[in-house]
Amino acid sequence: MQVIPLKIPEGSKLPDFVISFIQANSLKGGYLVGIGGLEEVEIGVLNRKTNQYEVSKFTRNGDSTIELLSITGNYFVKSDGNIAFHAHATFATGHEKVAGGHLISAKVSPYVELFLVETGIQVKTAFKHRDSQ
């Protein structure tokens, strides 16, 4: 097992930045945890009847930061070589206002501190239902 700390800089897009890092470093599979700040975020909650995400978008107000309280998820290299990335995020948009769901996209501001925990190829085996998605 390998733990990789990663500081994601301002203006970066999630999950694109992380997926590029995984590819550039030939990572195979693992999980991720982190905290940080965002300028905007788009999350989804799965509607089980339609199997589609009900999407919500949040943008920071003025000089405030959307506080990323937690991001957690997993990743692996699929059989076709693409990265399967699945993460959920919880964040604060103001005092006592917290939201969360499936992370669709986010713009980092000022940064996100992430730990990638590389566990290896067994992630693909455990989550083979996502290998063909």
Short mmCIF file of C-alpha atoms in Angstrom, two decimals:
data_model
loop_
_atom_site.label_atom_id
_atom_site.label_comp_id
_atom_site.label_asym_id
_atom_site.label_seq_id
_atom_site.Cartn_x
_atom_site.Cartn_y
_atom_site.Cartn_z
CA MET A 1 0.00 0.00 0.00
CA GLN A 2 1.22 3.49 -0.86
CA VAL A 3 -0.13 6.81 0.48
CA ILE A 4 0.30 9.77 -1.87
CA PRO A 5 -0.41 13.30 -0.56
CA LEU A 6 -1.60 15.64 -3.29
CA LYS A 7 -2.18 19.40 -3.10
CA ILE A 8 -4.55 20.41 -5.90
CA PRO A 9 -3.98 24.07 -6.90
CA GLU A 10 -6.45 26.90 -7.38
CA GLY A 11 -8.41 26.83 -10.59
CA SER A 12 -8.04 23.07 -11.07
CA LYS A 13 -11.09 21.02 -11.99
CA LEU A 14 -12.22 17.94 -10.12
CA PRO A 15 -12.24 15.09 -10.91
CA ASP A 16 -10.18 15.87 -14.06
CA PHE A 17 -7.03 16.86 -12.13
CA VAL A 18 -7.08 13.68 -10.05
CA ILE A 19 -7.77 11.43 -13.05
CA SER A 20 -4.82 13.00 -14.93
CA PHE A 21 -2.59 12.47 -11.89
CA ILE A 22 -3.64 8.82 -11.63
CA GLN A 23 -2.85 8.27 -15.32
CA ALA A 24 0.46 10.18 -15.25
CA ASN A 25 1.67 8.17 -12.24
CA SER A 26 0.46 4.77 -13.50
CA LEU A 27 -1.66 4.15 -10.42
CA LYS A 28 -3.80 1.00 -10.51
CA GLY A 29 -6.53 1.44 -7.90
CA GLY A 30 -7.27 2.67 -4.43
CA TYR A 31 -9.25 5.14 -2.40
CA LEU A 32 -9.07 8.85 -1.71
CA VAL A 33 -9.88 11.20 1.15
CA GLY A 34 -9.47 14.95 1.45
CA ILE A 35 -10.54 18.43 2.46
CA GLY A 36 -10.13 21.91 1.01
CA GLY A 37 -11.84 24.85 -0.63
CA LEU A 38 -13.96 25.26 -3.74
CA GLU A 39 -15.25 28.08 -5.92
CA GLU A 40 -18.06 26.01 -7.39
CA VAL A 41 -19.30 22.45 -7.13
CA GLU A 42 -21.81 20.25 -8.92
CA ILE A 43 -23.22 17.21 -7.13
CA GLY A 44 -25.83 14.62 -7.89
CA VAL A 45 -28.19 12.36 -5.99
CA LEU A 46 -29.19 9.19 -7.82
CA ASN A 47 -32.86 8.80 -8.71
CA ARG A 48 -33.30 5.03 -8.58
CA LYS A 49 -36.39 5.05 -10.80
CA THR A 50 -34.69 6.85 -13.69
CA ASN A 51 -31.13 5.77 -12.81
CA GLN A 52 -30.12 9.41 -13.47
CA TYR A 53 -28.53 11.93 -11.14
CA GLU A 54 -30.62 14.84 -9.88
CA VAL A 55 -28.01 17.59 -10.17
CA SER A 56 -27.45 20.62 -7.93
CA LYS A 57 -24.90 23.39 -8.55
CA PHE A 58 -23.38 25.64 -5.91
CA THR A 59 -21.22 28.76 -6.43
CA ARG A 60 -19.43 30.70 -3.71
CA ASN A 61 -20.84 34.05 -2.64
CA GLY A 62 -18.48 37.02 -2.92
CA ASP A 63 -15.15 36.37 -1.23
CA SER A 64 -16.34 33.35 0.74
CA THR A 65 -15.08 29.84 0.07
CA ILE A 66 -17.16 26.72 -0.23
CA GLU A 67 -15.50 24.63 2.47
CA LEU A 68 -14.92 21.07 1.29
CA LEU A 69 -15.52 19.23 4.56
CA SER A 70 -14.87 15.81 3.12
CA ILE A 71 -14.28 14.07 -0.17
CA THR A 72 -14.04 10.31 -0.20
CA GLY A 73 -14.12 7.76 -2.96
CA ASN A 74 -12.27 5.20 -5.04
CA TYR A 75 -10.60 4.77 -8.41
CA PHE A 76 -9.21 2.05 -10.64
CA VAL A 77 -8.01 1.50 -14.19
CA LYS A 78 -10.76 -0.13 -16.24
CA SER A 79 -10.14 -2.86 -18.81
CA ASP A 80 -10.33 -0.26 -21.61
CA GLY A 81 -7.58 1.83 -19.94
CA ASN A 82 -9.86 4.64 -18.76
CA ILE A 83 -10.12 5.58 -15.09
CA ALA A 84 -13.20 4.66 -13.08
CA PHE A 85 -13.54 7.48 -10.52
CA HIS A 86 -16.31 7.55 -7.93
CA ALA A 87 -16.37 10.15 -5.14
CA HIS A 88 -18.82 11.75 -2.77
CA ALA A 89 -18.35 15.21 -1.27
CA THR A 90 -19.74 17.06 1.73
CA PHE A 91 -19.30 20.83 1.82
CA ALA A 92 -20.44 23.99 3.62
CA THR A 93 -21.86 26.84 1.56
CA GLY A 94 -22.32 29.15 4.55
CA HIS A 95 -22.84 29.12 8.28
CA GLU A 96 -24.76 25.96 9.20
CA LYS A 97 -25.52 25.18 5.53
CA VAL A 98 -24.13 21.81 4.51
CA ALA A 99 -24.80 19.80 1.34
CA GLY A 100 -23.37 16.73 -0.27
CA GLY A 101 -23.71 13.97 -2.80
CA HIS A 102 -22.01 12.29 -5.74
CA LEU A 103 -19.24 14.59 -7.00
CA ILE A 104 -19.83 15.47 -10.64
CA SER A 105 -17.43 18.42 -10.92
CA ALA A 106 -15.83 21.19 -8.90
CA LYS A 107 -13.47 24.14 -9.34
CA VAL A 108 -10.79 24.36 -6.66
CA SER A 109 -10.21 27.58 -4.66
CA PRO A 110 -7.83 28.09 -2.94
CA TYR A 111 -6.67 24.41 -2.88
CA VAL A 112 -7.67 20.86 -2.01
CA GLU A 113 -5.52 18.56 0.13
CA LEU A 114 -6.03 14.97 -0.93
CA PHE A 115 -4.57 11.61 0.01
CA LEU A 116 -4.60 8.89 -2.63
CA VAL A 117 -4.18 5.49 -1.02
CA GLU A 118 -2.97 3.12 -3.72
CA THR A 119 -4.08 -0.43 -2.94
CA GLY A 120 -3.58 -2.03 -6.34
CA ILE A 121 -5.51 -3.91 -8.95
CA GLN A 122 -7.85 -5.71 -6.50
CA VAL A 123 -10.07 -2.59 -6.58
CA LYS A 124 -11.09 -3.44 -10.16
CA THR A 125 -11.92 -6.98 -9.07
CA ALA A 126 -14.10 -5.82 -6.17
CA PHE A 127 -15.95 -3.21 -8.26
CA LYS A 128 -16.14 -5.11 -11.56
CA HIS A 129 -19.72 -3.85 -12.04
CA ARG A 130 -18.17 -0.44 -12.89
CA ASP A 131 -15.54 -1.81 -15.29
CA SER A 132 -17.89 -1.62 -18.28
CA GLN A 133 -19.54 1.73 -17.45
#
